[in-house]
Every structure is written in structure tokens, then in C-alpha cells.
Coordinates of C-alpha atoms and ligand atoms in Angstrom, one line a residue:
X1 CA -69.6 167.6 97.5
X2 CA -69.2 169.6 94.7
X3 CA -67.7 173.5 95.4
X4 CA -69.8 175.8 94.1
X5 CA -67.8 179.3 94.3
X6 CA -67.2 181.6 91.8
X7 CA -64.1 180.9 89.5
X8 CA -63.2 182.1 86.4
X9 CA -61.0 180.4 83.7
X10 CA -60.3 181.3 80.0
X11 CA -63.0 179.6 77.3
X12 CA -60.9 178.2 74.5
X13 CA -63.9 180.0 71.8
X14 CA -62.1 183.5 73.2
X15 CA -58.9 182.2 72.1
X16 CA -59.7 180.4 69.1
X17 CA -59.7 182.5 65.4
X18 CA -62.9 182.8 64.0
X19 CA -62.5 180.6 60.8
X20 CA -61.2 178.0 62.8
X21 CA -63.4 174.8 62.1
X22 CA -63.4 173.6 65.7
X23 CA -64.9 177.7 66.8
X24 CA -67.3 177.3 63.6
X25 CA -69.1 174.0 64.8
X26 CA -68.9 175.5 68.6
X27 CA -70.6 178.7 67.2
X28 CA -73.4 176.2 66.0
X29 CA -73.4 174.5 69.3
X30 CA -74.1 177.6 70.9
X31 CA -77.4 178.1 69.4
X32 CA -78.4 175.1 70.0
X33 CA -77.5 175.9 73.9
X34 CA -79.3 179.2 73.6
X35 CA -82.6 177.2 72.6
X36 CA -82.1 174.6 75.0
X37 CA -81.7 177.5 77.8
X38 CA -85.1 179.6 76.2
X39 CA -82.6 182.5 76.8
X40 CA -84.2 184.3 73.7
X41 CA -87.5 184.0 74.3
X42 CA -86.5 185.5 78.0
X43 CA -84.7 188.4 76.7
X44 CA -87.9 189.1 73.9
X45 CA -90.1 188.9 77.1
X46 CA -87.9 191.2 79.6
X47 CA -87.6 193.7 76.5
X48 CA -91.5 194.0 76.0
X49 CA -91.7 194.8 79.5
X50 CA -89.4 197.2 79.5
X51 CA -91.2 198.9 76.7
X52 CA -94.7 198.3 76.5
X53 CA -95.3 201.5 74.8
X54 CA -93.1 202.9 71.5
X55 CA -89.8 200.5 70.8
X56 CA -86.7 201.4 71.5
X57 CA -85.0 203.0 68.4
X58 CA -81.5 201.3 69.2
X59 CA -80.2 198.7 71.0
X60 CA -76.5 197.0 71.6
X61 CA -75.5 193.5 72.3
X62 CA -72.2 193.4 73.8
X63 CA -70.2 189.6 73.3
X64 CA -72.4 190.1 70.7
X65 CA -70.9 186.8 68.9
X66 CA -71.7 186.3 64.8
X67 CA -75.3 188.3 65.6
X68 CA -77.4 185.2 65.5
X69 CA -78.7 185.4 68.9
X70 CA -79.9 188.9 68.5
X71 CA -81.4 187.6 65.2
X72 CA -83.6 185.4 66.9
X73 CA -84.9 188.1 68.9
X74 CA -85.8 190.4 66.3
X75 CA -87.8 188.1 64.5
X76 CA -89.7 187.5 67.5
X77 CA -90.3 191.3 67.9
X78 CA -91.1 192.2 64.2
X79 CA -92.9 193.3 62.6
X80 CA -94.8 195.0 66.0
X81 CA -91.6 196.6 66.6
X82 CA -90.4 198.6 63.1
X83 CA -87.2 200.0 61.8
X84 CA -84.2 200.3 65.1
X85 CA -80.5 200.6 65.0
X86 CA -78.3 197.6 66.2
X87 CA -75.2 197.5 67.2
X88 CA -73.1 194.2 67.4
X89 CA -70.4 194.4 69.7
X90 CA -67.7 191.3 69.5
X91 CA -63.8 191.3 70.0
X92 CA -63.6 189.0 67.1
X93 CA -65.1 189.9 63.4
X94 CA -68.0 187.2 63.4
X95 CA -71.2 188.9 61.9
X96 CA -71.8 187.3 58.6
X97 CA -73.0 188.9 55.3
X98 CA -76.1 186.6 55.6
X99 CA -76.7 187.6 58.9
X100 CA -76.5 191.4 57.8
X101 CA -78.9 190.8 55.2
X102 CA -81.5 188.9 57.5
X103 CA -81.7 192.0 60.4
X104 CA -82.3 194.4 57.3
X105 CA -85.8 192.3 55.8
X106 CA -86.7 192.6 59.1
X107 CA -85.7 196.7 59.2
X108 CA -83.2 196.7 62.0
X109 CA -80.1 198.3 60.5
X110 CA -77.1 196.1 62.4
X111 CA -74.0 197.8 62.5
X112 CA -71.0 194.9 63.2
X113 CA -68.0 196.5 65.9
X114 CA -65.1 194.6 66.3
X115 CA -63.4 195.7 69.6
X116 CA -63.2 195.0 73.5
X117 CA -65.9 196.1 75.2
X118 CA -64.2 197.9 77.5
X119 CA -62.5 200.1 74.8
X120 CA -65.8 200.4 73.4
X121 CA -67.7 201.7 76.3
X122 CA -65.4 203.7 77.7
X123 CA -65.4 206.1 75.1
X124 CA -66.4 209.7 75.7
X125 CA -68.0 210.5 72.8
X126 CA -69.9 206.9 72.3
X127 CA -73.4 206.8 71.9
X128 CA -76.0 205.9 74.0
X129 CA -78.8 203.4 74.0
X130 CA -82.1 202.7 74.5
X131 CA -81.5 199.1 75.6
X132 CA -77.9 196.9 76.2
X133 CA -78.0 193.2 76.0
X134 CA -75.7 190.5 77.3
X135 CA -76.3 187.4 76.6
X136 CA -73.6 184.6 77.8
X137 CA -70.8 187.5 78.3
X138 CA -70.8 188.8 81.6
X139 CA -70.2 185.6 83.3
X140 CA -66.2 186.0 81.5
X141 CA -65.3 188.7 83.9
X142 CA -63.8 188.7 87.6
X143 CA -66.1 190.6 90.0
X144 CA -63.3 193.8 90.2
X145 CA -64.3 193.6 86.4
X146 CA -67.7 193.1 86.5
X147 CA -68.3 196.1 88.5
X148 CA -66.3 197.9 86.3
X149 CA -68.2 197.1 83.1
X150 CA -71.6 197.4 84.7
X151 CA -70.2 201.1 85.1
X152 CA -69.6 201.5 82.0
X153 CA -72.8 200.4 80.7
X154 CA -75.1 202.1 83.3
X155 CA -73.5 205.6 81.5
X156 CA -74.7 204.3 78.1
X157 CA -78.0 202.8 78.9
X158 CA -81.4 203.3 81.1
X159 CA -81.6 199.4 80.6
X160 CA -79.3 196.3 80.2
X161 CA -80.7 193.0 80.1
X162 CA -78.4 190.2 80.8
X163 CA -79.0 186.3 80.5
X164 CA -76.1 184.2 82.4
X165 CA -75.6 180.5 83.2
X166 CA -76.7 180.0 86.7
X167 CA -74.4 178.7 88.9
X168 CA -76.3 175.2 90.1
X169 CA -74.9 171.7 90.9
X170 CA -78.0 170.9 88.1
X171 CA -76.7 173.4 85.3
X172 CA -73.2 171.7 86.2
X173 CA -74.3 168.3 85.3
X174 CA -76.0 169.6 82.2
X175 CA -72.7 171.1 81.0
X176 CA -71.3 168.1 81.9
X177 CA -73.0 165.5 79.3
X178 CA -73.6 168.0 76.5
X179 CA -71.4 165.6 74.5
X180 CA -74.9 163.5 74.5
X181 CA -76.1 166.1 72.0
X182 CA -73.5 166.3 70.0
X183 CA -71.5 169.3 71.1
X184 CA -67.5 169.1 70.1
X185 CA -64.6 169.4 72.7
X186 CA -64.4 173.3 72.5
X187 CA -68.4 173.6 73.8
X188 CA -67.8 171.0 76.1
X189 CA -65.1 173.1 77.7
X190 CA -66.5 176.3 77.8
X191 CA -69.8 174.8 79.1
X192 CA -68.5 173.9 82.3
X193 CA -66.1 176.6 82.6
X194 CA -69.2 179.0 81.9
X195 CA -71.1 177.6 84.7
X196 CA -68.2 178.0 87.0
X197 CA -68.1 181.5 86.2
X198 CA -72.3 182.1 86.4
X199 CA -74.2 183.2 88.8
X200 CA -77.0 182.7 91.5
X201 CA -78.8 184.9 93.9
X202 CA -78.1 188.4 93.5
X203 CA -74.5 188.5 92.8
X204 CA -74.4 191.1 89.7
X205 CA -76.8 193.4 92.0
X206 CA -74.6 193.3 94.4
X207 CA -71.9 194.9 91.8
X208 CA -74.3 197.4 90.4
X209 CA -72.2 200.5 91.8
X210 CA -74.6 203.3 89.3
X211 CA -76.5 204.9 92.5
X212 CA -80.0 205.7 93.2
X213 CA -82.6 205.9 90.2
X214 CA -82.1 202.6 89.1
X215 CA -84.8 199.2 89.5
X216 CA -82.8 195.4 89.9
X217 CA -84.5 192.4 89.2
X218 CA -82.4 189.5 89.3
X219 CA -83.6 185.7 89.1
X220 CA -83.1 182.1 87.6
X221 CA -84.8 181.0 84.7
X222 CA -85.9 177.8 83.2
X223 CA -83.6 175.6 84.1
X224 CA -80.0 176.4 83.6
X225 CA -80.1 180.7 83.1
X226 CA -79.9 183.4 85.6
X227 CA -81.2 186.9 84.3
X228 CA -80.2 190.4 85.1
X229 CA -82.1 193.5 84.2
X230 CA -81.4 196.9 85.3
X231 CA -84.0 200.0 85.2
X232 CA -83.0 203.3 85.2
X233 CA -86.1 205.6 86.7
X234 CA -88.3 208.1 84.7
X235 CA -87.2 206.7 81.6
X236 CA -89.4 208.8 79.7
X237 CA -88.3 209.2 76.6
X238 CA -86.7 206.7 74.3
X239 CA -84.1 209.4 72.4
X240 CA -83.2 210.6 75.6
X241 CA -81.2 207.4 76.6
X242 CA -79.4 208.6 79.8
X243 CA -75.8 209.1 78.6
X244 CA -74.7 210.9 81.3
Ligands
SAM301 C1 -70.2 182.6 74.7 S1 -70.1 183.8 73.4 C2 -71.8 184.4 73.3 C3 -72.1 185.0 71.9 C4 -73.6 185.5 71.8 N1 -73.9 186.4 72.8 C5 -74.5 184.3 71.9 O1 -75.2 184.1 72.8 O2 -74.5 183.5 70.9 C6 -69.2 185.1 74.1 C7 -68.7 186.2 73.1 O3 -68.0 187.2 73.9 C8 -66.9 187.7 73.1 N2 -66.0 188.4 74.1 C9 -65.3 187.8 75.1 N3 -64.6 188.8 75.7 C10 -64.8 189.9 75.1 C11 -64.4 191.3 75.3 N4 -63.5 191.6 76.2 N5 -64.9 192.3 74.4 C12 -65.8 191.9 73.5 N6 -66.2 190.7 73.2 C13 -65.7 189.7 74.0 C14 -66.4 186.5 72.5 O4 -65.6 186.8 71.3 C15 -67.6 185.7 72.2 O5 -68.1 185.9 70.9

């Protein structure tokens, strides 16, 4: 019988420096894991819905990574959606030159920040956006932490969109054999610790603490993800991005 319950353990790619070959080929991996979970083509879908109207004029990724995932997305959304300010939020300095260069042709201006996200959002005087994304972070945190951070970004948001490994004996045995597409020891690690740490039913609703004035939708997708997206009411207007 295999335990299913929540557990959280340190991925070696946290812990690793950036130039390190082993992180490097990992990085790679992970966008290879990102395809095989469709977890862009979810968050370009949950972000049209959210705005079927104007685009958003800024967004964040937090765990942001070296910006590629959030690269993916944009191309999907230009050029219908035009010029919008990005920030890329990673405890580790991983946003290439080249990947820079790649948001600009498209017109989003992506601003790099290297700090936690903790630090980052519990700043006063931080700005607000029209849109937060997570994609393959929030699973790192304990639950005490996880309410915490949702907090944090439910003061600098009216939506966050999350995509998480679901916590499923089948995602479990997918992490397991990832070695059969060529993923090194560091992916292979994190993988099954990652799906340890994800979630199923609604276990981030359960941690949203931001009140009344909010919509939850919280499901699995495709075959290995488990999205998250958070609503904040009468979000009328884009500028006005409910910093409270
Ligand atoms: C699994 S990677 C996902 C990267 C990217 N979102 C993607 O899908 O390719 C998780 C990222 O979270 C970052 N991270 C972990 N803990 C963090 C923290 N406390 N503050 C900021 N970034 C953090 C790591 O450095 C890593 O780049």
C-alpha cells in the first residue's frame, strides 16, 4: 500500500548553485516535465478566462526559475495580448540574457528578482498585480507556510493561478521511471519528492485564509497536475489590482 500523506523534504535543485552542470541539465529536464504535464497550455487557458476582455498590464511568477516557463506562455498569448510588465521572482539568479531578449520581441518587459518570496511579498511598499503565477513552487512549503504565503499573495493580487503536481499513486509511478526519458539523478529526486509534497482535492482551498470576496476553483488536470486559481470579486479594473 503506498502512503499517500503530505510530506515535505528538501529538492537537491534548491540547494544546488545555478551553474552547476548537474542543476543545468535538471533545468532542461524540467521543461521537458512541464510539456509532458500540459501545465502551460493550462495556465494560458485559466489566464484567458480570467481575462476575456483587456489583458492584464502585469503579471509575476513567483519560483519563477530561469523564466522559460513563463516564456512559453507568452508566446501562446501574443500577439492578442500586447505590451505587459513581468516580473520573475527566483531565490537563485537564473533568467538568462537570451531569455530577456525573447520576452521583449514579444513586448513583455521581464524584470529578473532574485530574492525569497517571502521577503519579496511581504514588503509594504511592493507592487501589486494583475495576475500571480506558480507554477511547481507551492508544493515546497509546509501547510503553516502555505497559508502564510497565500496571505501574502492574496494582498498583492485579485488572481493567482497555481499548477502543482497532484498527489496520486499514478503521478508517483510516473516520477518514479522518469529515468526512461532521460532525466539525470537531480530530476529524478526532486520528481518524487515533488509529488510527495503535491496536492489533491482541495487542500490549498482549504489554506486560503483572504476572507469573503474571493472565487476557488481547485482541480486535477491531465494526468499528473493539480491546479489552483483564486478570484478576487468585482475585479473591475485591471490598474486597480487590489493591494490592500
Ligand atoms: C521546480 S522549480 C520551478 C521553476 C519554474 N516555475 C518552472 O516551472 O520551470 C522551483 C523554483 O522555486 C525556487 N524557489 C524555491 N524556494 C524559493 C523561495 N523560498 N523563494 C523564491 N524562490 C524559491 C527555486 O529556486 C526553483 O527555481
Amino acid at each position: 500500500m503506498i502512503n499517500l500523506s503530505r510530506t515535505i523534504e528538501p529538492e537537491w535543485l534548491d540547494e544546488l548553485p545555478p551553474d552547476d552542470p548537474r542543476a543545468m541539465r535538471s533545468r532542461r529536464d524540467l521543461d521537458r516535465i512541464n510539456a509532458l504535464m500540459m501545465n502551460a497550455g493550462l495556465v494560458a487557458r485559466e489566464l484567458r478566462r480570467a481575462f476575456p476582455g483587456p489583458a492584464p498590464r502585469s503579471i509575476a511568477e513567483i519560483g519563477a526559475g530561469d523564466g522559460r516557463f513563463l516564456l512559453g506562455i507568452a508566446r501562446k498569448l501574443t500577439p492578442r495580448w500586447g505590451e505587459l510588465d513581468v516580473v520573475l521572482l527566483d531565490q537563485q539568479k537564473l533568467v538568462s540574457h537570451e531569455t530577456r531578449r525573447d520576452f521583449i520581441t514579444l513586448g513583455w518587459r521581464a524584470q529578473p528578482v532574485t530574492e525569497d518570496v517571502f521577503a519579496w511579498l511581504a514588503q509594504s511598499d511592493g507592487p501589486a498585480f494583475d495576475v500571480i503565477i506558480a507554477n511547481l513552487f507551492l508544493h515546497h512549503f509546509d501547510n503553516a507556510k502555505l497559508a502564510e504565503l497565500l496571505s501574502l499573495i492574496a494582498r498583492r493580487t485579485r488572481t493567482l493561478i497555481a499548477c502543482e503536481p497532484q498527489r496520486s499513486v499514478r503521478a508517483l509511478l510516473f516520477s518514479r521511471m522518469l529515468g526512461v526519458i532521460g532525466c539525470n539523478d537531480v530530476t529524478r529526486h526532486d520528481a518524487v519528492v515533488s509529488v510527495r509534497a503535491g496536492f489533491k482535492d482541495e487542500e490549498l482551498s482549504g489554506l486560503w485564509t483572504a476572507g469573503d470576496g474571493w472565487t476557488l476553483q481547485e482541480r486535477t488536470y491531465g494526468l499528473f497536475s493539480h491546479y489552483f486559481v483564486a478570484t478576487r470579486d468585482n475585479s473591475d479594473s485591471h490598474s486597480d489590482t487590489g493591494a490592500r
